[in-house]
GROMACS .gro file of C-alpha atoms in nm:
model
  150
    1MET     CA    1  12.080  12.369   8.776
    2LYS     CA    2  12.079  12.677   8.569
    3ARG     CA    3  12.385  12.706   8.481
    4LYS     CA    4  12.344  12.289   8.348
    5LYS     CA    5  12.061  12.411   8.134
    6GLU     CA    6  12.258  12.698   8.005
    7ASN     CA    7  12.540  12.440   7.902
    8ARG     CA    8  12.294  12.228   7.731
    9PHE     CA    9  12.118  12.493   7.515
   10GLU     CA   10  12.498  12.617   7.434
   11ARG     CA   11  12.549  12.269   7.291
   12ILE     CA   12  12.303  12.197   7.064
   13ALA     CA   13  12.316  12.578   6.988
   14ASP     CA   14  12.711  12.531   6.871
   15LYS     CA   15  12.555  12.153   6.729
   16ILE     CA   16  12.274  12.269   6.497
   17THR     CA   17  12.432  12.635   6.410
   18CYS     CA   18  12.760  12.337   6.330
   19TRP     CA   19  12.525  12.090   6.139
   20THR     CA   20  12.332  12.359   5.942
   21GLY     CA   21  12.652  12.583   5.787
   22SER     CA   22  12.709  12.225   5.635
   23SER     CA   23  12.682  12.111   5.247
   24ALA     CA   24  12.446  11.803   5.382
   25ALA     CA   25  12.232  12.076   5.558
   26PHE     CA   26  12.212  12.270   5.195
   27GLY     CA   27  12.139  11.958   5.069
   28ILE     CA   28  11.879  11.838   5.250
   29ALA     CA   29  11.699  12.226   5.238
   30ALA     CA   30  11.750  12.182   4.845
   31SER     CA   31  11.561  11.875   4.773
   32VAL     CA   32  11.278  11.994   5.040
   33ILE     CA   33  11.210  12.239   4.774
   34LEU     CA   34  11.230  12.064   4.483
   35ILE     CA   35  11.037  11.828   4.633
   36TRP     CA   36  10.762  12.075   4.762
   37ALA     CA   37  10.842  12.239   4.377
   38ILE     CA   38  10.745  11.884   4.177
   39SER     CA   39  10.484  11.785   4.415
   40GLY     CA   40  10.255  12.164   4.271
   41PRO     CA   41  10.061  11.986   4.034
   42ILE     CA   42   9.967  11.740   4.273
   43PHE     CA   43   9.791  11.961   4.460
   44HIS     CA   44   9.699  12.188   4.213
   45TYR     CA   45   9.926  12.463   4.340
   46SER     CA   46   9.699  12.526   4.607
   47ASP     CA   47   9.685  12.790   4.928
   48THR     CA   48   9.753  12.504   5.143
   49TRP     CA   49  10.076  12.325   4.919
   50GLN     CA   50  10.158  12.765   4.921
   51LEU     CA   51  10.111  12.731   5.265
   52VAL     CA   52  10.271  12.468   5.394
   53ILE     CA   53  10.644  12.578   5.239
   54ASN     CA   54  10.567  12.925   5.369
   55THR     CA   55  10.513  12.843   5.702
   56GLY     CA   56  10.788  12.579   5.724
   57THR     CA   57  11.066  12.815   5.572
   58THR     CA   58  10.932  13.141   5.827
   59ILE     CA   59  10.948  12.891   6.127
   60ILE     CA   60  11.313  12.795   6.075
   61THR     CA   61  11.398  13.127   5.991
   62PHE     CA   62  11.228  13.264   6.258
   63LEU     CA   63  11.422  12.988   6.505
   64MET     CA   64  11.803  13.073   6.377
   65VAL     CA   65  11.793  13.448   6.332
   66PHE     CA   66  11.840  13.352   6.729
   67LEU     CA   67  12.075  13.076   6.712
   68ILE     CA   68  12.343  13.277   6.502
   69GLN     CA   69  12.253  13.568   6.711
   70LYS     CA   70  12.420  13.376   6.956
   71SER     CA   71  12.702  13.185   6.763
   72GLN     CA   72  12.799  13.514   6.680
   73ASN     CA   73  12.789  13.698   7.028
   74LYS     CA   74  13.016  13.369   7.147
   75ASP     CA   75  13.177  13.411   6.800
   76GLY     CA   76  13.256  13.844   6.879
   77LYS     CA   77  13.329  13.791   7.229
   78ALA     CA   78  13.600  13.520   7.182
   79ILE     CA   79  13.743  13.770   6.918
   80GLN     CA   80  13.779  14.078   7.171
   81LEU     CA   81  13.935  13.762   7.424
   82LYS     CA   82  14.203  13.750   7.188
   83LEU     CA   83  14.252  14.137   7.095
   84ASN     CA   84  14.244  14.217   7.429
   85GLU     CA   85  14.513  14.009   7.482
   86LEU     CA   86  14.760  14.079   7.229
   87ILE     CA   87  14.734  14.430   7.298
   88ALA     CA   88  14.784  14.354   7.686
   89ALA     CA   89  15.051  14.144   7.557
   90SER     CA   90  15.237  14.403   7.326
   91ARG     CA   91  15.504  14.647   7.466
   92TYR     CA   92  15.398  14.932   7.191
   93ALA     CA   93  15.029  14.888   7.205
   94SER     CA   94  14.834  15.117   7.406
   95ASN     CA   95  14.654  14.931   7.664
   96ARG     CA   96  14.329  15.210   7.648
   97MET     CA   97  14.249  15.007   7.348
   98VAL     CA   98  14.111  14.676   7.546
   99ASP     CA   99  13.802  14.657   7.593
  100ILE     CA  100  13.688  14.905   7.313
  101GLU     CA  101  13.414  14.750   7.160
  102ASP     CA  102  13.163  14.933   7.566
  103LEU     CA  103  13.211  15.288   7.356
  104THR     CA  104  12.981  15.441   7.219
  105GLU     CA  105  12.919  15.516   6.887
  106LEU     CA  106  13.087  15.851   6.901
  107GLU     CA  107  13.374  15.763   7.094
  108LEU     CA  108  13.492  15.499   6.893
  109ASP     CA  109  13.409  15.776   6.518
  110VAL     CA  110  13.714  16.002   6.816
  111LEU     CA  111  13.895  15.683   6.842
  112HIS     CA  112  13.895  15.656   6.453
  113LYS     CA  113  14.015  16.066   6.385
  114TYR     CA  114  14.238  16.014   6.653
  115TYR     CA  115  14.409  15.635   6.397
  116ALA     CA  116  14.332  15.777   6.021
  117ALA     CA  117  14.580  16.077   6.216
  118LEU     CA  118  14.852  15.812   6.284
  119SER     CA  119  14.813  15.616   5.947
  120ALA     CA  120  14.919  15.988   5.742
  121GLN     CA  121  15.176  15.972   6.018
  122ALA     CA  122  15.314  15.651   5.926
  123GLU     CA  123  15.308  15.697   5.580
  124LYS     CA  124  15.538  16.035   5.617
  125ASP     CA  125  15.742  15.778   5.772
  126ASN     CA  126  16.034  15.583   5.471
  127ASP     CA  127  16.073  15.339   5.813
  128ILE     CA  128  15.713  15.073   5.799
  129HIS     CA  129  15.889  14.939   6.158
  130LYS     CA  130  15.837  15.261   6.374
  131SER     CA  131  15.595  15.215   6.603
  132HIS     CA  132  15.318  15.482   6.638
  133SER     CA  133  15.031  15.493   6.908
  134ILE     CA  134  14.793  15.777   6.982
  135ASP     CA  135  15.014  15.818   7.286
  136LYS     CA  136  15.262  15.872   7.132
  137ALA     CA  137  15.077  16.099   6.924
  138GLN     CA  138  14.961  16.315   7.171
  139GLN     CA  139  15.318  16.342   7.314
  140GLN     CA  140  15.458  16.473   7.039
  141GLU     CA  141  15.185  16.720   6.984
  142LYS     CA  142  15.241  16.881   7.377
  143GLU     CA  143  15.638  16.873   7.199
  144LYS     CA  144  15.502  17.086   6.925
  145GLN     CA  145  15.295  17.271   7.160
  146LYS     CA  146  15.553  17.409   7.400
  147SER     CA  147  15.813  17.454   7.145
  148THR     CA  148  15.549  17.698   6.903
  149LYS     CA  149  15.529  17.912   7.281
  150PRO     CA  150  15.701  18.212   7.339
   0.00000   0.00000   0.00000
């Protein structure tokens, strides 16, 4: 029963998210604002007149934050799975990159430094098709250390 409710919520959330991103939704929202602004003189720009638009937009914004976040979470997960599949399928990619989104910010910064070094190394190469990876860089570093030892 719970799964059925989750699927129903997900379908409704997807439909609302798609609809609110449409031109029609924007047109309706702009029309509401225009009607509200035009009605100002009729209601003598009263506090109630201002409260109507403030309350309405606040409620809609509050609910949309959660719908947008749900949509972003789903999209982010799908993108990560696609990237994981590409990494797993690539002969030259390091499989250690699968699921790195679970690392801490500090661990990601360390990986970023490795890739910055690989980028610098790639820029020095004349062959733009030459593959570079963390594994290859570590192997080359080990070879350098062995060759420099007396």
